[in-house]
XYZ file of C-alpha atoms in Angstrom:
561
model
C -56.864 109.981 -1.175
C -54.635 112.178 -2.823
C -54.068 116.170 -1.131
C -53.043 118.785 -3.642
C -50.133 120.843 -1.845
C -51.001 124.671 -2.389
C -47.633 126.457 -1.397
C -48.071 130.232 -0.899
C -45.079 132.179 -1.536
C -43.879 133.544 1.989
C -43.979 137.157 1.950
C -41.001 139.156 3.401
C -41.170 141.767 6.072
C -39.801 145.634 6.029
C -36.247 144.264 7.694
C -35.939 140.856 5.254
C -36.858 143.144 2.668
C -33.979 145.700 3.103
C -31.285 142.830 4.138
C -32.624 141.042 0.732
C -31.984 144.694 -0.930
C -28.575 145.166 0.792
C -26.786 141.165 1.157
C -23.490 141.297 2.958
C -20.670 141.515 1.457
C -17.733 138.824 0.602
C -20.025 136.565 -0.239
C -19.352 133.801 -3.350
C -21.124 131.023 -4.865
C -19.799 128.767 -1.924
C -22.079 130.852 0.622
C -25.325 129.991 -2.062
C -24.707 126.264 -1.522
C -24.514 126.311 2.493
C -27.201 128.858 2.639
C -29.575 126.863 0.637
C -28.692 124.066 2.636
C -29.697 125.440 5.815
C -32.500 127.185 4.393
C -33.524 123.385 3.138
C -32.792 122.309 7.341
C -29.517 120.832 7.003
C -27.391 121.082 10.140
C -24.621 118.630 9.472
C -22.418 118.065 6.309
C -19.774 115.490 5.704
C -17.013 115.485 3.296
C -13.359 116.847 2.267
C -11.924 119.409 0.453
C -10.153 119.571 -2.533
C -8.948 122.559 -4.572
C -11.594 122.906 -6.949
C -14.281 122.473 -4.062
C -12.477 125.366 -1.626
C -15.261 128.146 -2.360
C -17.918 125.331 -0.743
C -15.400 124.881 2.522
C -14.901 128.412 2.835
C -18.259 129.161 3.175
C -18.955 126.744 5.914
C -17.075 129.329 7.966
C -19.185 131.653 7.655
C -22.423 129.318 8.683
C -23.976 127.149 11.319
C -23.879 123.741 9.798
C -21.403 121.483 11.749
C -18.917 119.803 9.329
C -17.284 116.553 10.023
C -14.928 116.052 7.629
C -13.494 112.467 7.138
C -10.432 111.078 5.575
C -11.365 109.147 2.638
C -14.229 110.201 0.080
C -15.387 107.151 -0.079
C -15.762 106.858 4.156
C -17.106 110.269 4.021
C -19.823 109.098 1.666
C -20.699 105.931 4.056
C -20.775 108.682 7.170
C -23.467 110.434 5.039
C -25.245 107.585 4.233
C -25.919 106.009 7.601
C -26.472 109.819 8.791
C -29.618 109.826 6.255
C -30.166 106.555 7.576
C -30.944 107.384 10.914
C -32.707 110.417 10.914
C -34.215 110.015 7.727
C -32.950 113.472 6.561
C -31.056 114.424 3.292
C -27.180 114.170 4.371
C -24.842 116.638 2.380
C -21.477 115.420 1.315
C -19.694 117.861 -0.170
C -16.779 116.276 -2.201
C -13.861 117.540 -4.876
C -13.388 117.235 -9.048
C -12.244 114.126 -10.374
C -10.289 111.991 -7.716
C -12.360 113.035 -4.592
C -15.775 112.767 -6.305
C -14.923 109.332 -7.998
C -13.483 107.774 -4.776
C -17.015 108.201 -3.523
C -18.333 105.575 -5.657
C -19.139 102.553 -4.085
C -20.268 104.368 -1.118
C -22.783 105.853 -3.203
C -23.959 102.493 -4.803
C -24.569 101.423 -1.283
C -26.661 104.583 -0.285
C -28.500 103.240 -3.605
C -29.122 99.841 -2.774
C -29.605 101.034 0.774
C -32.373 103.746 -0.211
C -30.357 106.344 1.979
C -30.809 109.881 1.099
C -27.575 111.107 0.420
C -27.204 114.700 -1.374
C -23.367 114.731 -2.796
C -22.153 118.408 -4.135
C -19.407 118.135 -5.836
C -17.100 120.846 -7.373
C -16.126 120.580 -11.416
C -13.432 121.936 -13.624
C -14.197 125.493 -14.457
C -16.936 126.695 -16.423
C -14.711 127.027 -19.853
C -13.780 123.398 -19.335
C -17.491 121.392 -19.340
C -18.685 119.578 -22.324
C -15.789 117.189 -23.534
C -13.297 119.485 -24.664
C -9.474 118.172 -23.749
C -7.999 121.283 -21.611
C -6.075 119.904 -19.350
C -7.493 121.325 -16.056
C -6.443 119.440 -12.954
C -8.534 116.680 -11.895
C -10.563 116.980 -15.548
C -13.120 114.526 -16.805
C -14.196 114.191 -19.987
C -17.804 113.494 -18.622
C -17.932 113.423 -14.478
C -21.464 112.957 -14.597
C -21.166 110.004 -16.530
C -19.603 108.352 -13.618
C -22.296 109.095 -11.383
C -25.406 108.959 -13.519
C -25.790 104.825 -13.339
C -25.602 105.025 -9.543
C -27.764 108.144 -8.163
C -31.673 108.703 -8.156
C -30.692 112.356 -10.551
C -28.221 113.985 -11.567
C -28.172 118.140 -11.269
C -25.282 120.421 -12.907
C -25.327 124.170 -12.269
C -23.242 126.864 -14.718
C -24.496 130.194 -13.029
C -24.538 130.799 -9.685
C -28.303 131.709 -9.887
C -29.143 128.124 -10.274
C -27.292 127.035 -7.151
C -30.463 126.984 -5.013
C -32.968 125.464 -7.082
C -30.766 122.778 -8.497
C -29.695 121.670 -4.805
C -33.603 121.911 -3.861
C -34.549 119.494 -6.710
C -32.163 117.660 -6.053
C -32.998 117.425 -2.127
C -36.571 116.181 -3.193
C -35.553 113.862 -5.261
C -32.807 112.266 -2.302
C -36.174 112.365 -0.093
C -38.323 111.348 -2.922
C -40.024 107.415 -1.867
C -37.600 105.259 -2.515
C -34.647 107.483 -0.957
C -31.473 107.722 -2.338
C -28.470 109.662 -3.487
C -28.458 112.336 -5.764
C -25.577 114.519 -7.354
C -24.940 118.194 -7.956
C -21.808 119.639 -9.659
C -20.815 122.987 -9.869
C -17.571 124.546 -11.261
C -14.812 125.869 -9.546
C -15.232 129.528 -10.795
C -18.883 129.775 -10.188
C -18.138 128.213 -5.925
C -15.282 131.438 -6.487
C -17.214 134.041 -8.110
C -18.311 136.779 -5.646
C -22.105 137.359 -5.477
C -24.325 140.063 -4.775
C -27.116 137.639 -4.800
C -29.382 137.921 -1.482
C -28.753 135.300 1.393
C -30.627 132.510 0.712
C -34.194 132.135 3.403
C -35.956 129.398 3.929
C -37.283 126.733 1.091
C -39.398 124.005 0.713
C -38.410 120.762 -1.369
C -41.085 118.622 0.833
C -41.576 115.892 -1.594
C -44.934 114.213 -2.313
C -46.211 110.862 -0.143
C -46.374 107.848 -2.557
C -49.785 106.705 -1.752
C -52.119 103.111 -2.729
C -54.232 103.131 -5.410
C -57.418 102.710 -3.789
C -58.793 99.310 -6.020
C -55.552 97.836 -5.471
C -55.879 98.688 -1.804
C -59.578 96.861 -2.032
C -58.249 93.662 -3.774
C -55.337 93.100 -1.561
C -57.591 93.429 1.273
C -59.797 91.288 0.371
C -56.746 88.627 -0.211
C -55.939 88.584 3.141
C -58.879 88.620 4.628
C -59.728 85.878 3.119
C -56.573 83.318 3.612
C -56.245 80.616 4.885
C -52.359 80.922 5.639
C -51.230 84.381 5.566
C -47.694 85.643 6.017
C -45.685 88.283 5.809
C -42.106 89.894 4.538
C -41.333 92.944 6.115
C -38.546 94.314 4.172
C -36.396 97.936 4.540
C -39.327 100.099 3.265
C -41.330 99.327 6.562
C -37.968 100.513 8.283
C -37.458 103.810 6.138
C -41.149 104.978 6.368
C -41.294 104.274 10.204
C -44.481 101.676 9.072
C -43.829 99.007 12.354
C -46.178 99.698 14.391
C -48.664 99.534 11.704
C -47.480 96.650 10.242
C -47.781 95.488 13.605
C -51.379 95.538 14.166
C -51.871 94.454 10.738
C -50.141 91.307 11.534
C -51.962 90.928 14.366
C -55.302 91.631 13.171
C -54.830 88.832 10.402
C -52.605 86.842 12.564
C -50.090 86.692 9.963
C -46.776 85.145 10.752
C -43.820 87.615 9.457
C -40.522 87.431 8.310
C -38.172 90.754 8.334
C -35.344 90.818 5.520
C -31.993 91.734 6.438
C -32.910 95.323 5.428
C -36.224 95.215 7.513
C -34.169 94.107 10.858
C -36.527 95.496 13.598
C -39.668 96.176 11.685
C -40.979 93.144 13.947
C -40.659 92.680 17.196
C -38.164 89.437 17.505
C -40.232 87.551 20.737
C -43.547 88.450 19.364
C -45.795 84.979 18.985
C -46.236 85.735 15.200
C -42.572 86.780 14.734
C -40.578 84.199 12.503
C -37.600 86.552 13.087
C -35.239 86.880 9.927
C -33.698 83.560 8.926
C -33.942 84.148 5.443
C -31.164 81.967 4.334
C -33.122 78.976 5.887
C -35.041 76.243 4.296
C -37.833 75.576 6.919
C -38.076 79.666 6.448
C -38.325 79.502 2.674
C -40.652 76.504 2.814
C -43.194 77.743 5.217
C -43.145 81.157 3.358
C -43.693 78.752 0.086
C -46.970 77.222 1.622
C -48.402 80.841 2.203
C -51.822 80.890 0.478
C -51.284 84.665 0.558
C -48.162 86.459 1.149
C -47.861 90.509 1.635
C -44.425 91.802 0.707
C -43.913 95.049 2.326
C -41.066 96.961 1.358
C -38.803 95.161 0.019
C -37.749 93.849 -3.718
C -37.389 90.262 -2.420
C -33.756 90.403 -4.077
C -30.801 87.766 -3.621
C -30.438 87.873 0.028
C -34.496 87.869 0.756
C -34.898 85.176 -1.503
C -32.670 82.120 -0.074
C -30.366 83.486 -3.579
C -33.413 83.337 -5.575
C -34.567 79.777 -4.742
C -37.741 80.717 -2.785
C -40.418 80.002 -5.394
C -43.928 80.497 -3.900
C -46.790 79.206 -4.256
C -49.793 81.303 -3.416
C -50.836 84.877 -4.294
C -48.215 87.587 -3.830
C -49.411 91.408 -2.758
C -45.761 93.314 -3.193
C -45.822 96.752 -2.031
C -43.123 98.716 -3.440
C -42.108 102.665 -3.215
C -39.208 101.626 -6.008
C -41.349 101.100 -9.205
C -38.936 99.217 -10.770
C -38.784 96.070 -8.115
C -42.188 95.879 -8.369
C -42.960 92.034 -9.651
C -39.483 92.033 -10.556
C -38.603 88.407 -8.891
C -42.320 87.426 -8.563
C -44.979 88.264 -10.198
C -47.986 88.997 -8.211
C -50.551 92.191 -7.347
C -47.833 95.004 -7.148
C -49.139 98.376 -5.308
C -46.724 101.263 -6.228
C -46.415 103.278 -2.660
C -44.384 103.693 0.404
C -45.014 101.016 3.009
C -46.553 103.657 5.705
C -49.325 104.869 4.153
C -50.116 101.397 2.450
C -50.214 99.393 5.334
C -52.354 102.234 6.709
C -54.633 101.553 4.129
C -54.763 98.235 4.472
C -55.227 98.236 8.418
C -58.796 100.348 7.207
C -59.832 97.795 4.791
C -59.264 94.207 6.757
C -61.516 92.096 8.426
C -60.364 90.065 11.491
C -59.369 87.169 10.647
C -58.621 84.708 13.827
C -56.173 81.652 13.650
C -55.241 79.938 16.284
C -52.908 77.808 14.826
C -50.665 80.568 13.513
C -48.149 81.270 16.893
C -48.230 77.571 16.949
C -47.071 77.763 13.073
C -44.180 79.759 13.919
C -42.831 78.121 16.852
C -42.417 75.196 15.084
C -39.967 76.752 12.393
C -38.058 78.257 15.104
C -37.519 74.994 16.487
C -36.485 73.402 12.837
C -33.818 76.330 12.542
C -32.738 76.245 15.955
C -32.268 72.010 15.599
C -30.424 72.901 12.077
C -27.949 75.059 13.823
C -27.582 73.447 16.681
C -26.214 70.030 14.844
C -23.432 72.575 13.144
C -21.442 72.771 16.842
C -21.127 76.468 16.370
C -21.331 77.297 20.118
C -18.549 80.049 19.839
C -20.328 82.244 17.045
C -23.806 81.898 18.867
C -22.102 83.165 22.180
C -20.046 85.992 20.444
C -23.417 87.070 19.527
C -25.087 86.809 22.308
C -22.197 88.804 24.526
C -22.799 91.455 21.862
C -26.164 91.621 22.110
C -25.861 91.497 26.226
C -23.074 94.310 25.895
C -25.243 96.325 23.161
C -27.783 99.399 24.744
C -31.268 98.476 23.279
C -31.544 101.629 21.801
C -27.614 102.092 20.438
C -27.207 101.698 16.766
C -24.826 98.977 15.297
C -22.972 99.007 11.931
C -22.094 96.201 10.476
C -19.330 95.523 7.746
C -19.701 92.646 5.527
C -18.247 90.234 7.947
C -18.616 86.158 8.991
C -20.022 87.833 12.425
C -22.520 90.498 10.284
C -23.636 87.178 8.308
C -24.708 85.609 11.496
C -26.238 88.984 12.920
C -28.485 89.591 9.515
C -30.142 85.887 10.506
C -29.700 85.565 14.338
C -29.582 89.264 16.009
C -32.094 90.634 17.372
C -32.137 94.265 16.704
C -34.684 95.211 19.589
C -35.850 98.456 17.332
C -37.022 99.298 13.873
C -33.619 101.642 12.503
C -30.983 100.217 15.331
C -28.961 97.320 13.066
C -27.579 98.691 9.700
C -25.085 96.707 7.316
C -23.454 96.686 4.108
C -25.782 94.184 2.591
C -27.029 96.637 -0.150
C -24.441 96.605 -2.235
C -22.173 94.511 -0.308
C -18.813 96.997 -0.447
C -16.412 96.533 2.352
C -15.323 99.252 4.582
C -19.073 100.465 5.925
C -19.099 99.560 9.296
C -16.706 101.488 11.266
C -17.031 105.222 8.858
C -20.990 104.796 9.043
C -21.010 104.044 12.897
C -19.412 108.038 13.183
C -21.932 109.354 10.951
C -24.817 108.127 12.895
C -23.024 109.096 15.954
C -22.247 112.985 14.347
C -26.682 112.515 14.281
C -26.977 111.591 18.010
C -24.055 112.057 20.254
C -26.324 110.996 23.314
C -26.186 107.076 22.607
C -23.229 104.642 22.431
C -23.016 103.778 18.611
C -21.197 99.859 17.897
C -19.133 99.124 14.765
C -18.620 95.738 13.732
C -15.232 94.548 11.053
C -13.570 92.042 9.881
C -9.911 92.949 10.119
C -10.313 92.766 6.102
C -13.028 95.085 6.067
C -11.063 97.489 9.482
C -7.956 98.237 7.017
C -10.413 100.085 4.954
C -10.998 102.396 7.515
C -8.109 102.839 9.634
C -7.671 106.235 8.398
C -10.574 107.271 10.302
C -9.879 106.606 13.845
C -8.677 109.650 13.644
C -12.051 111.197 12.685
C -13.496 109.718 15.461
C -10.946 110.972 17.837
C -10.474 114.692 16.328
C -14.781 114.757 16.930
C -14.913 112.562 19.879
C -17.353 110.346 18.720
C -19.149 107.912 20.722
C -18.227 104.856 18.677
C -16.720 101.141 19.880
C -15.458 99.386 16.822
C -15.091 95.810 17.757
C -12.553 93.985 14.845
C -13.165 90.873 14.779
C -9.260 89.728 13.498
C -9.427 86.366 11.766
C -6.169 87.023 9.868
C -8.048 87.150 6.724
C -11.285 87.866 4.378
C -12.812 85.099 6.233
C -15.741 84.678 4.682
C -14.073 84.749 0.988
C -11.824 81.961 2.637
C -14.972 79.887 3.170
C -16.412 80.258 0.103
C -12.867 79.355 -1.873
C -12.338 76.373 0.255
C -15.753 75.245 -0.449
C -15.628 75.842 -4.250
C -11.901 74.883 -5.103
C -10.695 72.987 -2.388
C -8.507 75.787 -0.867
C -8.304 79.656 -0.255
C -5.964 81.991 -2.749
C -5.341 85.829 -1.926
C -7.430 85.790 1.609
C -4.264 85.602 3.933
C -3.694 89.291 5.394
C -0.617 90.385 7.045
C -2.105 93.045 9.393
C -1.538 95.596 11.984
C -1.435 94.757 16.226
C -4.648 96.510 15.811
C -4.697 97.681 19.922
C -1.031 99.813 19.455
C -2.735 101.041 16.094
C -5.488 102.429 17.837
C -3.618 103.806 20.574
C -1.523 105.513 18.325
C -4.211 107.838 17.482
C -5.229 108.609 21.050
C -8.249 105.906 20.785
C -8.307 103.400 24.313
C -8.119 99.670 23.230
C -7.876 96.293 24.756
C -7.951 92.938 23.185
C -10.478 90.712 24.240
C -11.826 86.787 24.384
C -14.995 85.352 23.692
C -15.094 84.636 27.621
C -14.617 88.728 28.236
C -16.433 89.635 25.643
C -19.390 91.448 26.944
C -17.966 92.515 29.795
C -15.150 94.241 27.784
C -17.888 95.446 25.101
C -20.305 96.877 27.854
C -17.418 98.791 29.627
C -15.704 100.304 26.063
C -19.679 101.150 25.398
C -20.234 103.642 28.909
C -16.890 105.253 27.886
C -17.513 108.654 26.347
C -15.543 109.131 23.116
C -13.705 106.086 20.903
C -13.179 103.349 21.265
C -11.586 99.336 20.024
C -12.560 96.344 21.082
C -10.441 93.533 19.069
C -11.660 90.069 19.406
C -8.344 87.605 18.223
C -11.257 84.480 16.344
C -11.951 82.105 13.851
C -15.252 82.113 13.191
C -17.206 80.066 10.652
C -20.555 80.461 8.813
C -23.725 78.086 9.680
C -24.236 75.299 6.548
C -25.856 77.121 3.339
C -29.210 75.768 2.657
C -29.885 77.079 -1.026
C -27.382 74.204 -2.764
């Protein structure tokens, strides 16, 4: 069922009216981005300034949003992106010309591959410099937008200061637009300058519309499932993203359809539920049993590299793939592909469904669990499995965790159990190192009222250094625990494996505890043994802190050779 969306324009009363008439003065194009962004329901805005961008920075004096300004763009652009992560709300970053903007990059291609909606403003040369022409302005592009325009959802460039508001409303629909993602706005120098008697921007409305079913493809895939003999699902990031869990829960349960959760979809499941097969993706009794399906439901998620066993699941049955990105649908496996967002599709599908009862299924799943735990278990990899586990015992069930791409993040995307839907975040989109310890502060800038966990390599950690002093200058509630195995130890693994030794993963670094401490954060250095303990205790300490655990650890056996 589709609902037509009939927006009346608000009308003004006698005192808007005359403040509309009469706007106060000193005001520049700056004050037009802020005040559309709170008139949009911003309240928080990451970035850092840069000359061309001061007319933006200014303005955020004279307005409520809280700023939390980081140290590197790119950092600043993983803060946003875990920000839109958690609260599902458009984060601003509001970035410089040139250097800034393009040192925002990969964080950006992760907020893509991550379907975060991140809404990055960035200044531009002045208005006499766009369109190619070699002038020699500081920080000049020939084409900025080029650089962005293979990454983001859209791409938005104002040249008046009259199209500040509706070019940062489009582009805030499209960031909250099904899939989410970032977006980019540019505006020159001398229109963020220019004073304005322009009135103060109100409220607006860029409440994009819900991607629903298709009702006969709703029908068919019904009848599918209601009809299997061996259902099963993949519950991928979608289900996370449009808070679809609890329906996917009673789906599954109404069925009695074992799932699977992606890295992505961490928590869209619970983990001890009798048809829960967890997320041991990279596993062969996984893949194999998830082969056999007769029918499977993909929910959410594009069944890439890493939800694939690296593309060698191959199944065998009928595939329903429901897909708010158009262009994943059947893109891996072809199959009955419903363009929607997972909420109001597995909604849909909860309406249609008969019962279907199956005893055997809990039975089913047990016995893969027992396969991957036997598989593991003959690896002797006691010490990663309790490094886990003390971080799971140390961990708040409701705190978020941010994980960089690390040996310990590897193991978590299989083995942790993230207790909620939107707790356990990572890298894994598009696999860029640094995330974990910038995007722990922005989720903690979103809620300051929970313990948030970071988890680096000390590979990934001297990305990010620069920040502890964010997180002390805001007092955030983050514990970054640095896992310091002298090296990229994962990119050591794979060398060794492939060549026969490691080149250019040895790291000189940093006693990591003095580092910290040197910015005013508390630190200790820890053992496997003190682990949680140490963890827990760092966690129920208001502000920052660093946990760093001196260990090798190693990965579990591959099974997709």
């Amino acid at each position: 069922m589709t609902h037509d969306h009939h927006h009346e324009t608000p009308r003004l009363t006698a005192e808007q009216t005359a403040a509309a008439l009469a706007p106060p003065a000193g005001r520049n194009g700056g004050d037009l981005v802020v005040e559309t962004l709170h008139g949009l329901g911003a309240t928080t805005v990451f970035g850092l300034p840069g000359q061309h961008a001061l007319g933006m920075f200014d303005a955020l004096r004279r307005s409520s949003l809280e700023y939390v300004g980081l140290r590197v763009e790119n950092n600043a652009g993983f803060a946003a992106d875990a920000y839109g992560r958690i609260t599902g709300e458009v984060a601003p970053l509001l970035l410089s010309t040139g250097p800034g903007a393009l040192t925002s990059l990969a964080a950006l291609q992760e907020a893509a591959a991550a379907s975060a909606p991140v809404l990055a403003i960035s200044s531009q040369v002045p208005t006499a410099g766009l369109g190619g022409g070699r002038h020699g302005y500081l920080h000049e592009l020939r084409d900025q937008q080029a650089s962005f325009r293979g990454i983001v959802k859209s791409v938005h460039t104002v040249r008046t200061a009259s199209q500040i508001p509706s070019a940062i409303a489009a582009a805030w629909e499209s960031a909250l637009t099904a899939p989410h993602g970032p977006v980019w706005v540019e505006i020159p120098q001398d229109v963020l300058l220019a004073t304005t008697t322009l009135p103060v921007v109100t409220a607006m409305d860029a409440t994009p519309r819900e991607l629903h079913p298709r009702p006969e493809l709703t029908a068919v895939a019904a009848h599918l499932l209601s009809n299997a003999a061996r259902p099963a699902i993949i519950a991928g990031g979608g289900v996370v993203r449009s808070d679809a869990s609890g329906k996917l829960r009673a789906l599954a349960e109404r069925i009695n359809a074992p799932v699977v959760t992606t890295y992505g979809g961490k928590g869209a499941f619970p983990w001890t539920h009798p048809l829960s097969l967890q997320s041991w993706m990279e596993d062969r009794h996984t893949t194999d049993f998830l082969e056999d399906a007769d029918v499977l439901l993909v929910v959410g998620s594009g069944l890439g590299e890493l939800s694939s066993n690296y593309h060698t699941f191959a199944p065998r049955g009928r595939v329903i793939q429901i897909e708010a990105d158009l262009g994943k649908l059947e893109s891996n496996h072809p199959g009955l592909g419903i363009h929607a967002d997972a909420r109001p599709a597995v909604s849909a599908l909860l309406e249609s469904v008969a019962e279907r009862p199956d005893p055997t299924a809990a039975e089913r799943v047990r016995t893969v669990l027992t396969q991957v735990r036997e598989r593991i278990a003959a690896q002797d990899l006691t010490l990663e499995q309790q490094v886990l586990a003390s971080v799971r015992e140390a961990l708040p069930a409701t705190s978020p965790s941010f994980w960089d791409m690390t040996i310990l993040a590897y193991w978590a995307w299989s083995a942790f159990d993230a207790r909620h839907p939107n707790t356990m975040h990572s890298a894994q989109g598009a696999g860029g190192l640094g995330y974990g310890f910038p995007a722990a502060l922005g989720a903690a800038a979103a809620d300051r009222t929970r313990p948030v966990l970071a988890v680096s390599g000390d590979g990934g950690a001297m990305y990010s250094i620069a920040e502890l002093a964010t997180a002390k200058q805001y007092e955030l509630p983050v514990t970054w625990l640095i896992v310091d195995d002298g090296g990229y130890g994962i990119l050591r693994e794979y060398m060794s494996d492939a060549f026969g030794e490691a080149t250019a993963t040895e790291l000189s670094r940093p006693d990591f505890v003095a580092l910290a401490e040197s910015f005013g954060v508390p630190a200790v250095r820890t053992t496997p043994e003190s682990l949680s303990e140490d963890l827990a205790k760092a966690l129920g300490t208001p502000g920052p802190s660093v946990v760093v655990l001196p260990a090798l650890l190693r990965m579990f056996a591959p099974t997709h050779l």
